[in-house]
Short mmCIF file of C-alpha atoms and ligand atoms in Angstrom, two decimals:
data_model
loop_
_atom_site.label_atom_id
_atom_site.label_comp_id
_atom_site.label_asym_id
_atom_site.label_seq_id
_atom_site.Cartn_x
_atom_site.Cartn_y
_atom_site.Cartn_z
CA MET A 1 169.18 -19.51 -9.13
CA PRO A 2 165.37 -20.69 -8.46
CA GLY A 3 164.18 -24.41 -9.32
CA LYS A 4 161.92 -24.75 -12.07
CA ILE A 5 160.00 -22.16 -13.72
CA LEU A 6 156.44 -22.41 -15.53
CA VAL A 7 155.67 -20.51 -18.57
CA THR A 8 152.11 -20.52 -19.73
CA GLY A 9 151.58 -19.94 -23.39
CA ALA A 10 154.74 -21.59 -24.11
CA ALA A 11 154.31 -22.15 -27.70
CA GLY A 12 153.24 -18.41 -28.42
CA PHE A 13 154.86 -15.47 -29.87
CA ILE A 14 156.12 -14.20 -26.34
CA GLY A 15 156.33 -17.45 -24.45
CA SER A 16 158.15 -19.38 -26.79
CA HIS A 17 160.80 -16.55 -26.96
CA LEU A 18 160.73 -16.54 -23.21
CA CYS A 19 161.19 -20.16 -22.36
CA GLU A 20 164.11 -19.86 -25.17
CA ARG A 21 165.82 -17.49 -22.96
CA LEU A 22 165.05 -19.04 -19.77
CA VAL A 23 166.51 -22.30 -20.91
CA LYS A 24 169.77 -20.73 -22.48
CA GLU A 25 170.37 -19.09 -18.90
CA GLY A 26 170.38 -22.71 -17.53
CA TYR A 27 166.79 -22.55 -15.59
CA ASP A 28 164.48 -25.59 -15.99
CA VAL A 29 161.17 -24.42 -17.54
CA VAL A 30 158.00 -26.45 -17.69
CA GLY A 31 155.97 -25.12 -20.65
CA VAL A 32 152.29 -25.13 -21.27
CA ASP A 33 150.23 -24.30 -23.89
CA SER A 34 146.77 -25.95 -25.56
CA LEU A 35 147.90 -24.77 -29.07
CA THR A 36 144.41 -23.09 -29.84
CA ASP A 37 143.41 -22.74 -33.44
CA TYR A 38 143.35 -18.87 -33.05
CA TYR A 39 145.93 -19.15 -35.84
CA ASP A 40 148.01 -21.76 -37.79
CA VAL A 41 149.01 -24.22 -34.95
CA ARG A 42 151.94 -25.02 -37.64
CA ILE A 43 153.28 -21.41 -36.16
CA LYS A 44 153.06 -22.69 -32.97
CA ARG A 45 154.62 -26.06 -33.55
CA GLU A 46 157.54 -24.26 -35.30
CA ASN A 47 158.17 -21.92 -32.30
CA LEU A 48 158.63 -25.10 -30.22
CA ARG A 49 161.38 -26.71 -32.41
CA GLU A 50 164.24 -25.68 -30.74
CA LEU A 51 162.91 -26.06 -27.18
CA LYS A 52 162.00 -29.50 -27.39
CA GLY A 53 165.42 -31.05 -28.11
CA ASN A 54 166.42 -29.11 -24.72
CA GLU A 55 166.89 -31.15 -21.94
CA LYS A 56 165.90 -28.13 -19.49
CA PHE A 57 162.53 -27.80 -21.39
CA THR A 58 159.39 -30.05 -20.40
CA TYR A 59 156.11 -29.12 -22.39
CA TYR A 60 152.64 -30.29 -21.55
CA GLU A 61 150.17 -29.65 -24.47
CA HIS A 62 147.07 -28.58 -22.22
CA SER A 63 144.58 -26.11 -21.34
CA LEU A 64 145.01 -24.27 -18.13
CA ASN A 65 141.34 -24.56 -17.85
CA ASP A 66 141.19 -28.29 -17.25
CA MET A 67 144.78 -29.54 -16.15
CA ASP A 68 145.77 -30.26 -12.60
CA LEU A 69 147.35 -27.33 -11.87
CA GLY A 70 148.16 -27.79 -8.18
CA SER A 71 150.34 -30.81 -9.09
CA LEU A 72 151.81 -28.52 -11.81
CA ILE A 73 152.48 -25.47 -9.77
CA GLY A 74 153.99 -27.92 -6.54
CA GLU A 75 157.21 -28.12 -8.54
CA VAL A 76 158.20 -24.69 -9.53
CA ASP A 77 158.55 -21.50 -7.78
CA VAL A 78 158.35 -18.92 -10.41
CA ILE A 79 155.00 -18.27 -12.74
CA PHE A 80 155.40 -16.64 -16.20
CA HIS A 81 151.34 -16.34 -17.11
CA GLN A 82 151.57 -15.53 -20.73
CA ALA A 83 148.72 -17.59 -21.94
CA ALA A 84 145.72 -16.15 -23.15
CA GLN A 85 143.40 -15.66 -26.28
CA ALA A 86 145.07 -12.55 -27.36
CA GLY A 87 143.98 -10.02 -30.62
CA VAL A 88 141.54 -7.09 -29.98
CA ARG A 89 139.68 -7.27 -33.09
CA ALA A 90 138.66 -10.49 -32.95
CA SER A 91 136.85 -10.38 -29.31
CA TRP A 92 133.56 -8.86 -30.30
CA GLY A 93 130.72 -11.34 -31.14
CA ASN A 94 130.74 -15.33 -30.37
CA ARG A 95 134.56 -15.33 -29.62
CA PHE A 96 134.17 -13.72 -26.69
CA GLU A 97 133.53 -17.40 -24.87
CA GLU A 98 137.24 -18.17 -25.68
CA TYR A 99 138.18 -15.07 -24.17
CA ILE A 100 136.41 -15.67 -20.90
CA ASP A 101 138.15 -19.02 -20.39
CA SER A 102 141.02 -18.18 -21.72
CA ASN A 103 141.67 -15.06 -20.17
CA ILE A 104 139.70 -14.57 -16.78
CA ARG A 105 139.02 -18.18 -15.98
CA ALA A 106 142.55 -19.72 -16.63
CA THR A 107 144.14 -16.72 -15.00
CA GLN A 108 141.87 -17.26 -11.97
CA ARG A 109 142.35 -21.10 -11.77
CA LEU A 110 146.07 -20.39 -11.84
CA CYS A 111 145.91 -17.74 -9.16
CA GLU A 112 143.73 -20.23 -7.01
CA ALA A 113 146.16 -23.28 -7.83
CA ALA A 114 149.21 -20.92 -7.09
CA LYS A 115 148.15 -18.70 -3.61
CA ASN A 116 148.79 -22.51 -1.40
CA HIS A 117 152.38 -22.69 -2.69
CA PRO A 118 155.52 -20.74 -2.04
CA ILE A 119 155.89 -18.89 -5.43
CA ARG A 120 158.90 -16.61 -5.43
CA ARG A 121 156.82 -14.58 -8.45
CA PHE A 122 154.36 -14.63 -10.62
CA VAL A 123 154.60 -12.42 -13.77
CA PHE A 124 151.10 -11.84 -15.67
CA ALA A 125 151.52 -10.75 -19.26
CA SER A 126 149.05 -7.58 -19.25
CA SER A 127 148.17 -5.34 -21.99
CA SER A 128 148.07 -1.73 -23.00
CA SER A 129 144.63 -2.57 -23.76
CA VAL A 130 143.33 -2.04 -20.75
CA TYR A 131 143.64 1.63 -20.93
CA GLY A 132 141.30 2.16 -23.40
CA GLU A 133 140.82 5.42 -25.59
CA THR A 134 142.62 8.36 -23.56
CA THR A 135 144.02 11.79 -24.99
CA ASN A 136 145.77 11.70 -21.54
CA LEU A 137 149.47 10.35 -23.10
CA PRO A 138 151.82 9.09 -22.19
CA MET A 139 149.74 6.32 -20.14
CA GLY A 140 150.71 6.22 -16.55
CA GLU A 141 149.88 3.19 -14.62
CA THR A 142 147.72 5.41 -12.18
CA GLN A 143 145.39 6.53 -15.19
CA LEU A 144 142.33 5.05 -14.60
CA PRO A 145 141.74 2.04 -16.96
CA LYS A 146 138.67 2.26 -19.26
CA PRO A 147 139.28 -0.65 -22.02
CA VAL A 148 137.19 -0.07 -25.24
CA SER A 149 137.30 -3.86 -26.77
CA PRO A 150 135.90 -7.23 -24.94
CA TYR A 151 139.82 -8.26 -25.22
CA GLY A 152 140.61 -5.42 -22.98
CA VAL A 153 138.00 -5.93 -20.67
CA THR A 154 139.00 -9.70 -19.90
CA LYS A 155 142.80 -8.63 -19.70
CA LEU A 156 141.65 -6.01 -17.07
CA ALA A 157 139.69 -8.37 -15.25
CA SER A 158 142.78 -10.98 -15.13
CA GLU A 159 145.09 -8.13 -14.15
CA ASN A 160 142.82 -7.76 -11.35
CA LEU A 161 142.42 -11.08 -10.10
CA CYS A 162 146.02 -11.30 -9.88
CA LEU A 163 146.18 -8.20 -7.64
CA LEU A 164 143.56 -9.51 -5.58
CA TYR A 165 145.31 -12.78 -5.25
CA LYS A 166 148.47 -10.68 -4.17
CA LYS A 167 146.52 -8.35 -1.63
CA ASN A 168 144.85 -11.29 0.07
CA TYR A 169 147.18 -14.29 -0.44
CA ASN A 170 150.40 -12.65 -0.73
CA LEU A 171 150.70 -14.04 -4.52
CA PRO A 172 153.91 -12.11 -5.52
CA ALA A 173 152.13 -10.88 -8.74
CA VAL A 174 153.71 -8.26 -11.03
CA CYS A 175 151.59 -7.23 -13.80
CA LEU A 176 153.31 -6.03 -17.37
CA ARG A 177 151.18 -3.86 -19.55
CA TYR A 178 152.94 -4.61 -22.98
CA PHE A 179 152.43 -2.48 -25.91
CA THR A 180 152.05 -3.84 -29.44
CA VAL A 181 154.84 -6.32 -29.55
CA TYR A 182 156.77 -6.97 -32.65
CA GLY A 183 159.68 -8.92 -33.81
CA PRO A 184 160.22 -12.96 -35.17
CA ARG A 185 156.92 -15.09 -34.22
CA GLN A 186 154.58 -12.24 -34.27
CA ARG A 187 151.09 -13.44 -34.55
CA PRO A 188 149.84 -13.80 -37.93
CA ASP A 189 146.81 -11.38 -37.36
CA MET A 190 148.95 -8.33 -35.98
CA ALA A 191 149.59 -5.61 -38.10
CA PHE A 192 153.33 -5.92 -39.42
CA HIS A 193 153.46 -9.60 -39.96
CA LYS A 194 150.42 -9.06 -42.06
CA PHE A 195 151.83 -6.51 -44.28
CA ILE A 196 155.35 -7.95 -44.09
CA LEU A 197 153.84 -11.71 -45.64
CA ARG A 198 151.29 -9.78 -48.05
CA ALA A 199 153.84 -7.59 -49.39
CA MET A 200 156.06 -10.79 -50.14
CA LYS A 201 152.97 -12.25 -52.01
CA GLY A 202 152.24 -9.52 -53.64
CA LYS A 203 148.91 -9.01 -52.01
CA PRO A 204 147.43 -5.71 -50.92
CA VAL A 205 147.30 -4.69 -47.36
CA GLU A 206 144.61 -3.31 -45.18
CA ILE A 207 144.64 -0.39 -43.01
CA TYR A 208 142.02 0.00 -40.59
CA GLY A 209 141.32 3.91 -40.64
CA ASN A 210 143.72 6.21 -42.31
CA GLY A 211 147.05 5.17 -40.83
CA THR A 212 147.38 8.09 -38.45
CA GLN A 213 146.70 5.74 -35.61
CA THR A 214 149.93 5.67 -33.54
CA ARG A 215 151.42 2.50 -31.70
CA ASP A 216 154.09 2.36 -29.04
CA PHE A 217 155.68 -0.55 -30.83
CA THR A 218 157.65 -2.79 -28.41
CA TYR A 219 160.56 -4.99 -30.01
CA ILE A 220 160.16 -8.80 -28.61
CA ASP A 221 163.79 -8.79 -27.06
CA ASP A 222 162.72 -5.96 -24.96
CA VAL A 223 159.79 -7.33 -23.63
CA ILE A 224 161.62 -10.55 -22.55
CA GLU A 225 164.35 -8.34 -20.50
CA ALA A 226 161.47 -7.02 -18.63
CA ASN A 227 160.07 -10.23 -17.89
CA MET A 228 163.44 -11.07 -16.64
CA SER A 229 163.96 -8.26 -14.65
CA ALA A 230 160.31 -8.94 -13.36
CA MET A 231 161.56 -11.92 -11.95
CA ALA A 232 164.34 -10.61 -9.56
CA TYR A 233 162.24 -7.97 -9.01
CA ASN A 234 161.94 -7.32 -4.86
CA GLY A 235 160.18 -3.95 -4.56
CA SER A 236 156.69 -3.48 -3.66
CA GLU A 237 155.29 -2.37 -7.32
CA SER A 238 152.69 -4.07 -8.79
CA VAL A 239 151.67 -2.83 -12.58
CA PHE A 240 154.44 -1.47 -15.04
CA ASN A 241 154.22 -0.27 -18.55
CA ILE A 242 156.51 -2.04 -21.20
CA GLY A 243 156.76 -0.05 -24.12
CA GLY A 244 159.10 0.29 -27.05
CA GLY A 245 159.75 4.29 -26.09
CA SER A 246 158.59 6.02 -28.58
CA ARG A 247 155.12 6.45 -30.94
CA VAL A 248 154.68 5.97 -34.34
CA SER A 249 152.07 6.11 -36.84
CA LEU A 250 151.02 3.05 -38.71
CA ASN A 251 151.37 5.57 -41.84
CA SER A 252 154.98 5.76 -40.90
CA ALA A 253 155.97 2.14 -40.11
CA LEU A 254 154.82 1.56 -43.62
CA ASP A 255 157.37 4.04 -44.99
CA ILE A 256 159.95 2.42 -42.80
CA LEU A 257 158.62 -1.02 -44.44
CA HIS A 258 159.19 0.43 -47.64
CA ASP A 259 162.64 2.61 -47.19
CA CYS A 260 164.32 0.30 -45.00
CA CYS A 261 163.15 -3.17 -45.72
CA ASN A 262 162.75 -2.48 -49.47
CA LEU A 263 158.95 -3.98 -49.52
CA GLU A 264 156.72 -2.91 -51.96
CA LEU A 265 153.36 -1.83 -50.53
CA ASP A 266 149.94 -1.88 -52.14
CA VAL A 267 148.01 -0.36 -49.51
CA ARG A 268 144.16 0.10 -49.24
CA TYR A 269 142.41 2.09 -46.59
CA LYS A 270 139.23 0.68 -44.90
CA ASP A 271 137.07 1.69 -42.38
CA ALA A 272 138.52 1.64 -38.66
CA PHE A 273 137.39 -1.49 -36.39
CA LYS A 274 135.42 -1.03 -33.43
CA GLY A 275 137.79 -1.32 -30.18
CA ASP A 276 140.99 -0.29 -31.88
CA VAL A 277 142.18 2.36 -29.70
CA LYS A 278 143.46 5.32 -31.78
CA HIS A 279 146.58 6.04 -29.67
CA THR A 280 149.09 4.17 -27.79
CA TYR A 281 151.91 5.64 -25.43
CA ALA A 282 153.88 4.17 -22.57
CA ASP A 283 154.91 5.96 -19.63
CA ILE A 284 157.89 3.87 -18.98
CA ALA A 285 159.53 5.76 -16.14
CA LEU A 286 158.32 3.42 -13.28
CA ALA A 287 159.89 0.27 -15.19
CA GLN A 288 162.82 2.33 -15.92
CA ARG A 289 163.03 3.22 -12.23
CA GLU A 290 162.11 -0.28 -10.61
CA LEU A 291 163.04 -2.71 -13.23
CA ASN A 292 165.83 -0.85 -14.81
CA TYR A 293 163.98 -1.31 -18.30
CA LYS A 294 165.38 0.76 -21.23
CA PRO A 295 164.54 -0.32 -24.38
CA LYS A 296 167.05 -1.03 -27.05
CA VAL A 297 165.81 -1.91 -30.46
CA LYS A 298 164.70 0.72 -32.69
CA LEU A 299 161.82 0.29 -34.91
CA ASP A 300 163.67 -0.11 -38.12
CA GLN A 301 166.23 -2.63 -36.91
CA GLY A 302 163.10 -4.63 -35.25
CA LEU A 303 161.05 -4.66 -38.25
CA ALA A 304 164.27 -5.68 -40.68
CA TYR A 305 164.35 -8.85 -38.08
CA GLU A 306 160.81 -9.54 -38.32
CA VAL A 307 160.99 -9.51 -42.14
CA GLU A 308 163.71 -11.50 -42.33
CA TRP A 309 161.85 -13.96 -40.17
CA VAL A 310 158.76 -13.93 -42.04
CA GLY A 311 160.85 -15.03 -45.70
CA ARG A 312 162.30 -17.94 -43.66
CA LEU A 313 158.65 -19.01 -42.30
CA ILE A 314 157.14 -18.75 -45.81
CA ARG A 315 159.90 -21.10 -47.40
CA LYS A 316 159.27 -23.94 -44.34
CA LEU A 317 155.50 -23.35 -44.20
CA GLY A 318 154.52 -22.77 -47.76
CA ASP A 319 151.53 -20.56 -48.14
CA SER A 320 150.89 -19.72 -44.54
P1 NAD B 1 150.03 -15.85 -28.81
O1 NAD B 1 148.51 -16.30 -29.07
O2 NAD B 1 150.80 -15.94 -29.71
O3 NAD B 1 150.30 -16.96 -27.50
C1 NAD B 1 149.48 -17.07 -26.54
C2 NAD B 1 149.58 -18.90 -26.44
O4 NAD B 1 148.41 -19.21 -24.97
C3 NAD B 1 149.05 -19.51 -27.57
O5 NAD B 1 150.15 -20.19 -28.04
C4 NAD B 1 147.68 -20.42 -27.17
O6 NAD B 1 147.70 -21.47 -27.33
C5 NAD B 1 147.92 -20.37 -25.53
N1 NAD B 1 146.63 -20.14 -25.00
C6 NAD B 1 145.44 -20.04 -25.24
N2 NAD B 1 144.72 -20.15 -24.11
C7 NAD B 1 145.45 -21.25 -23.65
C8 NAD B 1 144.92 -21.99 -22.19
N3 NAD B 1 143.47 -22.00 -21.90
N4 NAD B 1 145.73 -22.87 -21.77
C9 NAD B 1 146.75 -22.90 -22.43
N5 NAD B 1 147.41 -22.51 -23.35
C10 NAD B 1 146.48 -21.51 -24.09
O7 NAD B 1 150.20 -14.34 -27.74
P2 NAD B 1 151.46 -13.33 -27.59
O8 NAD B 1 150.97 -12.16 -28.74
O9 NAD B 1 152.36 -14.20 -27.33
O10 NAD B 1 150.77 -13.01 -26.31
C11 NAD B 1 151.30 -13.60 -25.14
C12 NAD B 1 150.61 -12.73 -24.19
O11 NAD B 1 150.91 -11.45 -24.44
C13 NAD B 1 148.96 -12.83 -24.02
O12 NAD B 1 148.65 -12.89 -22.45
C14 NAD B 1 148.60 -11.40 -24.62
O13 NAD B 1 147.49 -11.05 -24.02
C15 NAD B 1 149.80 -10.42 -24.04
N6 NAD B 1 150.05 -9.45 -24.83
C16 NAD B 1 150.65 -9.43 -26.11
C17 NAD B 1 150.84 -8.51 -26.83
C18 NAD B 1 151.34 -8.49 -27.93
O14 NAD B 1 151.68 -7.38 -28.67
N7 NAD B 1 151.41 -9.65 -28.56
C19 NAD B 1 150.45 -7.20 -26.26
C20 NAD B 1 149.91 -7.07 -24.96
C21 NAD B 1 149.61 -8.32 -24.17
C1 UGA B 2 148.33 -5.49 -30.14
C2 UGA B 2 148.27 -7.02 -29.71
O1 UGA B 2 147.67 -7.49 -30.89
C3 UGA B 2 147.17 -7.37 -28.43
O2 UGA B 2 147.15 -8.63 -28.50
C4 UGA B 2 147.62 -6.39 -27.42
O3 UGA B 2 147.25 -6.67 -26.31
C5 UGA B 2 147.98 -5.01 -28.03
O4 UGA B 2 148.69 -5.10 -28.99
C6 UGA B 2 148.59 -4.23 -26.61
O5 UGA B 2 149.45 -3.38 -26.78
O6 UGA B 2 147.95 -4.39 -25.56
P1 UGA B 2 147.04 -3.81 -31.75
O7 UGA B 2 148.16 -2.57 -31.14
O8 UGA B 2 145.79 -3.98 -32.25
O9 UGA B 2 147.07 -4.87 -30.33
O10 UGA B 2 148.73 -4.54 -32.69
P2 UGA B 2 148.27 -4.82 -34.46
O11 UGA B 2 147.42 -6.09 -34.37
O12 UGA B 2 149.71 -4.89 -34.66
O13 UGA B 2 147.82 -3.27 -34.82
C7 UGA B 2 148.37 -2.20 -34.82
C8 UGA B 2 147.45 -1.23 -35.75
O14 UGA B 2 147.40 -1.39 -37.14
C9 UGA B 2 146.18 -1.13 -35.31
O15 UGA B 2 145.88 -0.04 -35.23
C10 UGA B 2 145.30 -1.70 -36.08
O16 UGA B 2 144.09 -1.54 -36.53
C11 UGA B 2 145.93 -1.74 -37.34
N1 UGA B 2 145.93 -2.92 -38.56
C12 UGA B 2 146.17 -4.07 -38.04
C13 UGA B 2 145.77 -2.30 -39.79
O17 UGA B 2 145.76 -1.50 -39.82
N2 UGA B 2 145.98 -3.49 -40.71
C14 UGA B 2 145.86 -4.81 -40.13
O18 UGA B 2 145.73 -5.53 -41.06
C15 UGA B 2 146.05 -5.01 -39.06
#
């Protein structure tokens, strides 16, 4: 069993689930998060609520951009770097500064601080957004990445930084390219959270484009399982797709929300957003072979869990 584990972005959607899994397995976890205001920080505090009562969890509310990372990293031997300014559509315009700071600069600072320490594993949360628009489906890890959003550009830059430090300083980096993650605690800017919340409040849901775009939706527990395998991984591969195992159109996902989750949806079709790719679909053969990765949760089941959670969130936070 390793010593302490650092999880950056610990108050976020994926980071908080990961911290909970790690403490449950008996690891000592140090969580860092600056609680950015990209979305309601009450949700992030709620994500942390149970963790904060756990003696195996230490929490620092700081930005990776200005904290002393050397002394923080000195006491850990595994790093899960989940912190980022996420979100594809918000990455145009003035907000790009935040993407540079939280994605590129923060990752460079973390790699620079980690290179001098005997870290056993450095897992980076990469993204399907590095691929960009492609007709070559499913997307394989060796495909030339050509992001089409400013966010995707910063995730690709961050991934490349991790790989540069691996090559030059033996940083034991593994990059997991997650494909549209969903489930309880999903960020409120993401499609399913928005659709469920708005349906429960009797408000219309907006579809960007005609709904024929497809996503390889990946349930949160499967993503956490992939992270656990990446921590234990001893092989030489560096980049893995982590997808849900199937490709579904947004219109079909709306049908599931209606038919399986009993949500009445008032759907309005709007213009597509620049930077949103039309299709994603992960080739997960490499993750299957090297990480023994096998997504388990099907979309109808995963959406039912998310619906349940959004209901609880509304009761807790009121008009969030
Ligand atoms: P999230 O916004 O819920 O979590 C990210 C957390 O990082 C936030 O709580 C934020 O406050 C924190 N953070 C941002 N900048 C920071 C900084 N400079 N210092 C310290 N903390 C900082 O997002 P998420 O959906 O949980 O995503 C987690 C990671 O997974 C991100 O790296 C994201 O790019 C990646 N990813 C997410 C998805 C998805 O579908 N959710 C898909 C692909 C990749
Ligand atoms: C998601 C995450 O938000 C990114 O952080 C992540 O990097 C990316 O997955 C990834 O796979 O790498 P996205 O696929 O845009 O990005 O996820 P959603 O926000 O859930 O959107 C899914 C689809 O629904 C997109 O086509 C989007 O245009 C559409 N959508 C979203 C709507 O039609 N209406 C909405 O209100 C929101």
